[in-house]
Amino acid sequence: MHEPSTLPVMVIDDEPHLRITASQTLELAGYTPHCFESAEQALEALPANFPGVIVSDIRMPGMDGMALLHELHSRDATLPIILITGHGDISTAVEAMRAGAWDFLEKPFAGDQLLDVVRRGIEKRQLSLENLRLKAELEVQQAALGPRLVGRTPVISRLAAMIQRISQVEADVLLFGETGTGKDLVARAIHERSARRNSPFMAINCGAVPENTIESELFGHEKGAFTGAVERRIGKFEHANGGTVFLDEIESMPLALQVKLLRVLQERSVERLGANETVPLNIRVIAATKVDLKVAAEEGSFREDLYYRLNVVTLPLPALRERREDIPLLFQHFAVIAANRSGLEAPTLDSHSIAALLAHDWPGNVRELRNLAERYVLLGAAFDYRLDALLEGVNAGTEEPTLPRQVELFEKSLISQSLARHHGRVTDVCRHLGIPRKTFYDKLKKHSISANDYRHSSDP
């Protein structure tokens, strides 16, 4: 966000004394006023993505304030415009608000009234520009080849550069990062940017495969190799020939199997269980761990020779708390994905929501942030879109909502969003949701929702 002293405010009025008074008030408060005696002059001087607000009289020679409002909103619908009305001209003020004015001031107005409405308009403008910037950045990043590494902090920019460099060379890679930092995404990004992108990408979670079957899963087996081996099985390594094998949580791999993995990495060939011949492999291996393998090797829980074989190229993945500036961008990214998948709208973040995101510690890293973004889209309306309440649990409690409670919250959120989208028109909402009016009114009563709260004053 900009400091007030760098933020411009356009004041448009044909009365010199009002321009002078408003200019002095704004300047003393730290804003940069730009005064014009006509709407035409102001439009000519208005730059794209103007970061401030417009304060304009309604009644002026030539283009009046209402015409200016329509012209400005045709250029930028998010630009806050504050219109100045004559004393007692309430009907004009109401018309201006319906036409999209941010607020209005009635002559004569005090300096603190002007500063209050300008301050709120500036906050809205900064939020709108930030959301536009986030969306534009997301569009650029979504156009990238392969999985997207969303972020703009120096640490994530360096990681993206390393991924691009590593993907162009034939070397095994070790990814090191906390749970939820995106090791799977980075592994896929390396594969998709490499010459192997058209060949298989095989991901194996070494901690999720039972110890008695992991050797067969990785290396395959011949028919009759052991009890229950009724036919030949091609293992993950052989199936990935020409492509990439991703070994997640490699620290969980049994020590006995680590010996065989070391041999595969050194000889680039695999021998199925029960076979007498080896199968040559043309693969890249990407391993990932959330523990320090050097320490694990020193403690005897991981083979030292395998550690050094894997440690050719190591990529450390930053925790989310190390890249806090990326949090709003990531959240918006995940919210858009969740909204597209669920058919709902992605709510925009206000300053309180952004503050709540930045204040959280994120022990679950990007995975935790993604889960929150999905809950925000699905259940946000039931929490009045308070991210702090969602972060803390139901009704700002400490427990995660049960499944029936989640269903109830989702239903309430869906009804609220539909009412907002259709401005409280029950007939349109029932048609949109595909439910009878009686059922809908029963649900309104159940969730203590009033359709009147979503109706605009201009709606019938």
Coordinates of N, CA, C and O in Angstrom, one line a residue, residues 133-234:
R133 N -3.8 -6.3 -9.9 CA -2.4 -6.7 -10.1 C -2.3 -8.2 -9.8 O -1.5 -8.9 -10.5
L134 N -2.9 -8.7 -8.8 CA -2.9 -10.2 -8.5 C -3.4 -11.0 -9.6 O -2.8 -12.0 -10.0
K135 N -4.6 -10.6 -10.2 CA -5.2 -11.3 -11.3 C -4.3 -11.3 -12.5 O -4.1 -12.3 -13.2
A136 N -3.7 -10.1 -12.8 CA -2.8 -10.0 -14.0 C -1.6 -10.9 -13.8 O -1.1 -11.5 -14.7
E137 N -1.0 -10.9 -12.6 CA 0.1 -11.7 -12.3 C -0.2 -13.2 -12.4 O 0.6 -14.0 -12.9
L138 N -1.4 -13.6 -12.0 CA -1.8 -15.0 -12.1 C -1.9 -15.4 -13.5 O -1.6 -16.5 -13.9
E139 N -2.5 -14.5 -14.3 CA -2.7 -14.8 -15.8 C -1.3 -15.0 -16.4 O -1.2 -15.9 -17.3
V140 N -0.3 -14.2 -16.1 CA 1.0 -14.4 -16.6 C 1.6 -15.7 -16.2 O 2.2 -16.5 -17.0
Q141 N 1.5 -16.0 -14.9 CA 2.1 -17.2 -14.4 C 1.4 -18.5 -14.9 O 2.0 -19.5 -15.1
Q142 N 0.1 -18.4 -15.1 CA -0.7 -19.5 -15.6 C -0.3 -19.8 -17.1 O -0.6 -20.9 -17.5
A143 N 0.3 -18.9 -17.8 CA 0.7 -19.1 -19.2 C 2.0 -19.8 -19.3 O 2.5 -20.2 -20.3
A144 N 2.7 -20.0 -18.1 CA 4.0 -20.7 -18.1 C 3.9 -22.2 -18.5 O 2.8 -22.8 -18.3
L145 N 4.9 -22.7 -19.0 CA 5.0 -24.1 -19.3 C 5.0 -25.0 -18.1 O 5.8 -24.7 -17.2
G146 N 4.1 -26.0 -18.0 CA 4.1 -26.9 -16.9 C 3.5 -26.3 -15.7 O 2.9 -25.2 -15.7
P147 N 3.6 -27.0 -14.5 CA 3.0 -26.5 -13.3 C 3.5 -25.1 -12.9 O 4.6 -24.8 -13.1
R148 N 2.6 -24.3 -12.3 CA 3.0 -22.9 -12.0 C 3.5 -22.8 -10.6 O 3.0 -23.3 -9.7
L149 N 4.6 -22.1 -10.5 CA 5.2 -21.7 -9.2 C 4.8 -20.3 -9.0 O 5.4 -19.3 -9.5
V150 N 3.7 -20.1 -8.2 CA 3.1 -18.8 -8.0 C 3.9 -18.0 -6.9 O 4.1 -18.5 -5.8
G151 N 4.3 -16.8 -7.3 CA 5.0 -16.0 -6.3 C 5.9 -15.0 -7.0 O 6.3 -15.1 -8.1
R152 N 6.3 -13.9 -6.2 CA 7.1 -12.9 -6.8 C 8.2 -12.5 -5.8 O 9.0 -11.5 -6.1
T153 N 8.4 -13.1 -4.7 CA 9.4 -12.8 -3.7 C 10.8 -13.2 -4.3 O 10.8 -14.1 -5.1
P154 N 11.9 -12.6 -3.8 CA 13.2 -13.0 -4.3 C 13.5 -14.5 -4.1 O 14.1 -15.1 -5.0
V155 N 13.1 -15.1 -3.0 CA 13.4 -16.5 -2.7 C 12.6 -17.4 -3.7 O 13.2 -18.4 -4.2
I156 N 11.4 -17.0 -4.1 CA 10.7 -17.9 -5.1 C 11.2 -17.6 -6.5 O 11.2 -18.5 -7.3
S157 N 11.6 -16.4 -6.8 CA 12.2 -16.1 -8.1 C 13.5 -16.9 -8.3 O 13.7 -17.4 -9.4
R158 N 14.3 -17.0 -7.2 CA 15.5 -17.8 -7.3 C 15.2 -19.2 -7.5 O 15.9 -19.9 -8.3
L159 N 14.2 -19.7 -6.8 CA 13.8 -21.1 -7.0 C 13.3 -21.4 -8.4 O 13.7 -22.4 -9.0
A160 N 12.5 -20.5 -9.0 CA 12.0 -20.6 -10.3 C 13.2 -20.7 -11.3 O 13.2 -21.5 -12.3
A161 N 14.2 -19.8 -11.1 CA 15.4 -19.8 -12.0 C 16.1 -21.1 -11.9 O 16.6 -21.6 -12.9
M162 N 16.3 -21.7 -10.7 CA 17.0 -22.9 -10.5 C 16.2 -24.1 -11.1 O 16.8 -24.9 -11.7
I163 N 14.9 -24.1 -11.0 CA 14.1 -25.1 -11.7 C 14.3 -25.1 -13.2 O 14.5 -26.1 -13.8
Q164 N 14.3 -23.9 -13.8 CA 14.5 -23.7 -15.2 C 15.9 -24.3 -15.6 O 16.0 -24.9 -16.6
R165 N 16.9 -23.9 -14.8 CA 18.2 -24.4 -15.1 C 18.4 -25.9 -15.0 O 19.0 -26.5 -15.9
I166 N 17.9 -26.4 -13.9 CA 18.1 -27.8 -13.6 C 17.3 -28.7 -14.6 O 17.7 -29.8 -15.0
S167 N 16.1 -28.2 -15.0 CA 15.3 -29.0 -16.0 C 16.0 -29.2 -17.3 O 15.7 -30.2 -18.0
Q168 N 17.0 -28.4 -17.6 CA 17.7 -28.5 -18.9 C 18.9 -29.4 -18.9 O 19.5 -29.7 -20.0
V169 N 19.2 -29.9 -17.7 CA 20.4 -30.8 -17.6 C 19.9 -32.1 -17.1 O 18.9 -32.2 -16.4
E170 N 20.7 -33.2 -17.4 CA 20.4 -34.5 -16.9 C 21.1 -34.8 -15.6 O 22.2 -35.2 -15.6
A171 N 20.4 -34.5 -14.5 CA 20.9 -34.8 -13.2 C 19.8 -35.2 -12.2 O 18.7 -34.6 -12.3
D172 N 20.1 -36.1 -11.3 CA 19.1 -36.4 -10.3 C 19.0 -35.2 -9.3 O 20.0 -34.5 -9.1
V173 N 17.9 -35.1 -8.7 CA 17.7 -33.9 -7.8 C 17.1 -34.3 -6.5 O 16.3 -35.3 -6.4
L174 N 17.5 -33.6 -5.4 CA 17.0 -33.9 -4.1 C 16.3 -32.6 -3.7 O 16.9 -31.5 -3.6
L175 N 15.0 -32.7 -3.4 CA 14.2 -31.6 -2.9 C 14.1 -31.6 -1.4 O 13.7 -32.7 -0.8
F176 N 14.3 -30.5 -0.7 CA 14.3 -30.5 0.8 C 13.4 -29.4 1.2 O 13.6 -28.2 0.9
G177 N 12.4 -29.7 2.0 CA 11.5 -28.7 2.5 C 10.5 -29.3 3.4 O 10.2 -30.5 3.5
E178 N 9.8 -28.4 4.2 CA 8.9 -28.8 5.2 C 7.6 -29.4 4.5 O 7.4 -29.2 3.3
T179 N 6.8 -30.1 5.3 CA 5.5 -30.6 4.8 C 4.7 -29.5 4.2 O 4.5 -28.4 4.9
G180 N 4.2 -29.7 3.0 CA 3.3 -28.7 2.4 C 3.9 -27.5 1.7 O 3.2 -26.6 1.3
T181 N 5.2 -27.6 1.4 CA 5.9 -26.5 0.7 C 5.8 -26.7 -0.8 O 6.3 -25.8 -1.5
G182 N 5.3 -27.8 -1.3 CA 5.1 -27.9 -2.7 C 6.2 -28.8 -3.4 O 6.5 -28.5 -4.6
K183 N 6.7 -29.8 -2.8 CA 7.7 -30.6 -3.4 C 7.2 -31.3 -4.6 O 7.9 -31.5 -5.6
D184 N 6.0 -31.8 -4.5 CA 5.4 -32.5 -5.7 C 5.3 -31.6 -6.9 O 5.6 -31.9 -8.0
L185 N 4.8 -30.3 -6.6 CA 4.7 -29.4 -7.7 C 6.0 -29.0 -8.3 O 6.1 -28.9 -9.6
V186 N 7.1 -28.9 -7.5 CA 8.4 -28.6 -8.1 C 8.9 -29.7 -8.9 O 9.5 -29.5 -10.0
A187 N 8.7 -31.0 -8.4 CA 9.2 -32.1 -9.2 C 8.5 -32.2 -10.5 O 9.1 -32.4 -11.6
R188 N 7.2 -31.9 -10.6 CA 6.4 -31.9 -11.8 C 6.9 -30.7 -12.7 O 6.9 -30.9 -14.0
A189 N 7.2 -29.6 -12.1 CA 7.7 -28.5 -12.9 C 9.0 -28.8 -13.6 O 9.2 -28.4 -14.7
I190 N 9.9 -29.5 -12.9 CA 11.2 -29.9 -13.5 C 10.9 -30.8 -14.6 O 11.5 -30.7 -15.7
H191 N 10.1 -31.8 -14.4 CA 9.8 -32.8 -15.5 C 9.1 -32.1 -16.7 O 9.6 -32.3 -17.8
E192 N 8.1 -31.2 -16.5 CA 7.4 -30.6 -17.6 C 8.3 -29.6 -18.4 O 8.0 -29.3 -19.5
R193 N 9.3 -29.1 -17.8 CA 10.2 -28.1 -18.5 C 11.4 -28.8 -19.1 O 12.2 -28.2 -19.7
S194 N 11.5 -30.1 -18.9 CA 12.7 -30.9 -19.4 C 12.3 -31.5 -20.8 O 11.2 -31.5 -21.2
A195 N 13.3 -32.1 -21.4 CA 13.2 -32.8 -22.6 C 12.4 -34.1 -22.4 O 11.9 -34.8 -23.4
R196 N 12.1 -34.5 -21.2 CA 11.4 -35.7 -20.9 C 9.9 -35.5 -20.7 O 9.1 -36.4 -20.3
R197 N 9.4 -34.3 -21.0 CA 8.0 -33.9 -20.7 C 7.0 -34.8 -21.4 O 5.9 -34.9 -20.9
N198 N 7.3 -35.4 -22.5 CA 6.3 -36.2 -23.2 C 6.4 -37.7 -22.8 O 5.7 -38.5 -23.3
S199 N 7.3 -38.0 -21.8 CA 7.4 -39.3 -21.3 C 6.8 -39.4 -19.9 O 6.5 -38.4 -19.3
P200 N 6.6 -40.6 -19.3 CA 5.9 -40.7 -18.0 C 6.5 -40.0 -16.8 O 7.8 -39.8 -16.8
F201 N 5.7 -39.5 -15.9 CA 6.1 -39.0 -14.6 C 5.5 -39.9 -13.6 O 4.3 -39.9 -13.4
M202 N 6.3 -40.6 -12.9 CA 5.8 -41.6 -11.9 C 6.1 -41.1 -10.5 O 7.3 -40.9 -10.2
A203 N 5.1 -40.8 -9.7 CA 5.3 -40.3 -8.3 C 5.0 -41.5 -7.4 O 3.9 -42.1 -7.4
I204 N 5.9 -41.7 -6.4 CA 5.7 -42.7 -5.4 C 6.0 -42.1 -4.0 O 7.0 -41.5 -3.8
N205 N 5.0 -42.2 -3.1 CA 5.2 -41.8 -1.8 C 5.8 -43.0 -1.0 O 5.1 -43.9 -0.7
C206 N 7.0 -42.9 -0.6 CA 7.7 -44.0 0.0 C 7.1 -44.3 1.4 O 7.3 -45.4 1.9
G207 N 6.5 -43.3 2.0 CA 5.9 -43.5 3.3 C 4.6 -44.1 3.3 O 4.0 -44.5 4.3
A208 N 3.9 -44.1 2.1 CA 2.5 -44.6 2.0 C 2.4 -46.0 1.5 O 1.4 -46.6 1.6
V209 N 3.5 -46.5 0.9 CA 3.5 -47.9 0.4 C 3.9 -48.9 1.5 O 5.0 -48.7 2.1
P210 N 3.1 -50.0 1.7 CA 3.5 -50.9 2.7 C 4.9 -51.5 2.5 O 5.3 -51.7 1.3
E211 N 5.7 -51.7 3.5 CA 7.1 -52.2 3.4 C 7.2 -53.5 2.7 O 8.1 -53.8 1.9
N212 N 6.2 -54.4 2.8 CA 6.3 -55.7 2.2 C 5.9 -55.7 0.7 O 6.1 -56.7 0.0
T213 N 5.5 -54.5 0.2 CA 5.1 -54.5 -1.3 C 5.9 -53.4 -2.0 O 5.8 -53.3 -3.2
I214 N 6.7 -52.6 -1.3 CA 7.3 -51.4 -1.9 C 8.4 -51.9 -3.0 O 8.5 -51.2 -4.0
E215 N 9.1 -53.0 -2.7 CA 10.1 -53.4 -3.6 C 9.4 -53.8 -5.0 O 9.9 -53.5 -6.0
S216 N 8.3 -54.5 -4.9 CA 7.6 -54.9 -6.1 C 7.0 -53.7 -6.8 O 7.0 -53.7 -8.0
E217 N 6.5 -52.7 -6.0 CA 6.0 -51.5 -6.6 C 7.0 -50.8 -7.4 O 6.8 -50.3 -8.5
L218 N 8.2 -50.7 -6.9 CA 9.3 -49.9 -7.5 C 10.0 -50.7 -8.7 O 10.2 -50.2 -9.8
F219 N 10.3 -52.0 -8.4 CA 11.2 -52.7 -9.4 C 10.4 -53.8 -10.1 O 10.9 -54.3 -11.1
G220 N 9.2 -54.1 -9.7 CA 8.4 -55.1 -10.4 C 8.8 -56.5 -10.0 O 9.7 -56.8 -9.2
H221 N 8.1 -57.6 -10.5 CA 8.4 -58.9 -10.2 C 8.0 -59.9 -11.4 O 7.1 -59.5 -12.2
E222 N 8.6 -61.0 -11.4 CA 8.2 -62.1 -12.3 C 7.1 -62.9 -11.8 O 6.9 -63.0 -10.5
K223 N 6.4 -63.6 -12.6 CA 5.4 -64.6 -12.2 C 6.0 -65.7 -11.3 O 7.0 -66.2 -11.7
G224 N 5.4 -65.9 -10.1 CA 5.9 -66.9 -9.2 C 7.1 -66.5 -8.4 O 7.7 -67.3 -7.7
A225 N 7.4 -65.2 -8.4 CA 8.6 -64.7 -7.6 C 8.3 -64.9 -6.1 O 9.3 -65.0 -5.4
F226 N 7.1 -64.8 -5.7 CA 6.7 -65.0 -4.3 C 5.2 -65.4 -4.3 O 4.5 -65.4 -5.3
T227 N 4.8 -65.8 -3.1 CA 3.4 -66.3 -3.0 C 2.5 -65.1 -3.4 O 2.6 -64.0 -2.8
G228 N 1.6 -65.4 -4.3 CA 0.6 -64.4 -4.7 C 1.0 -63.7 -6.0 O 0.2 -62.9 -6.6
A229 N 2.3 -63.9 -6.5 CA 2.7 -63.3 -7.7 C 2.2 -64.2 -8.9 O 3.0 -65.0 -9.4
V230 N 1.0 -64.0 -9.3 CA 0.4 -64.9 -10.3 C 0.7 -64.4 -11.7 O 0.4 -65.1 -12.7
E231 N 1.3 -63.2 -11.9 CA 1.6 -62.8 -13.2 C 2.8 -61.7 -13.1 O 3.1 -61.2 -12.0
R232 N 3.4 -61.5 -14.2 CA 4.5 -60.5 -14.2 C 4.0 -59.1 -13.9 O 2.9 -58.8 -14.3
R233 N 4.7 -58.3 -13.2 CA 4.4 -57.0 -12.9 C 5.5 -56.0 -13.3 O 6.7 -56.3 -12.9
I234 N 5.2 -55.0 -14.0 CA 6.2 -54.0 -14.4 C 6.2 -52.9 -13.3 O 5.2 -52.3 -12.9

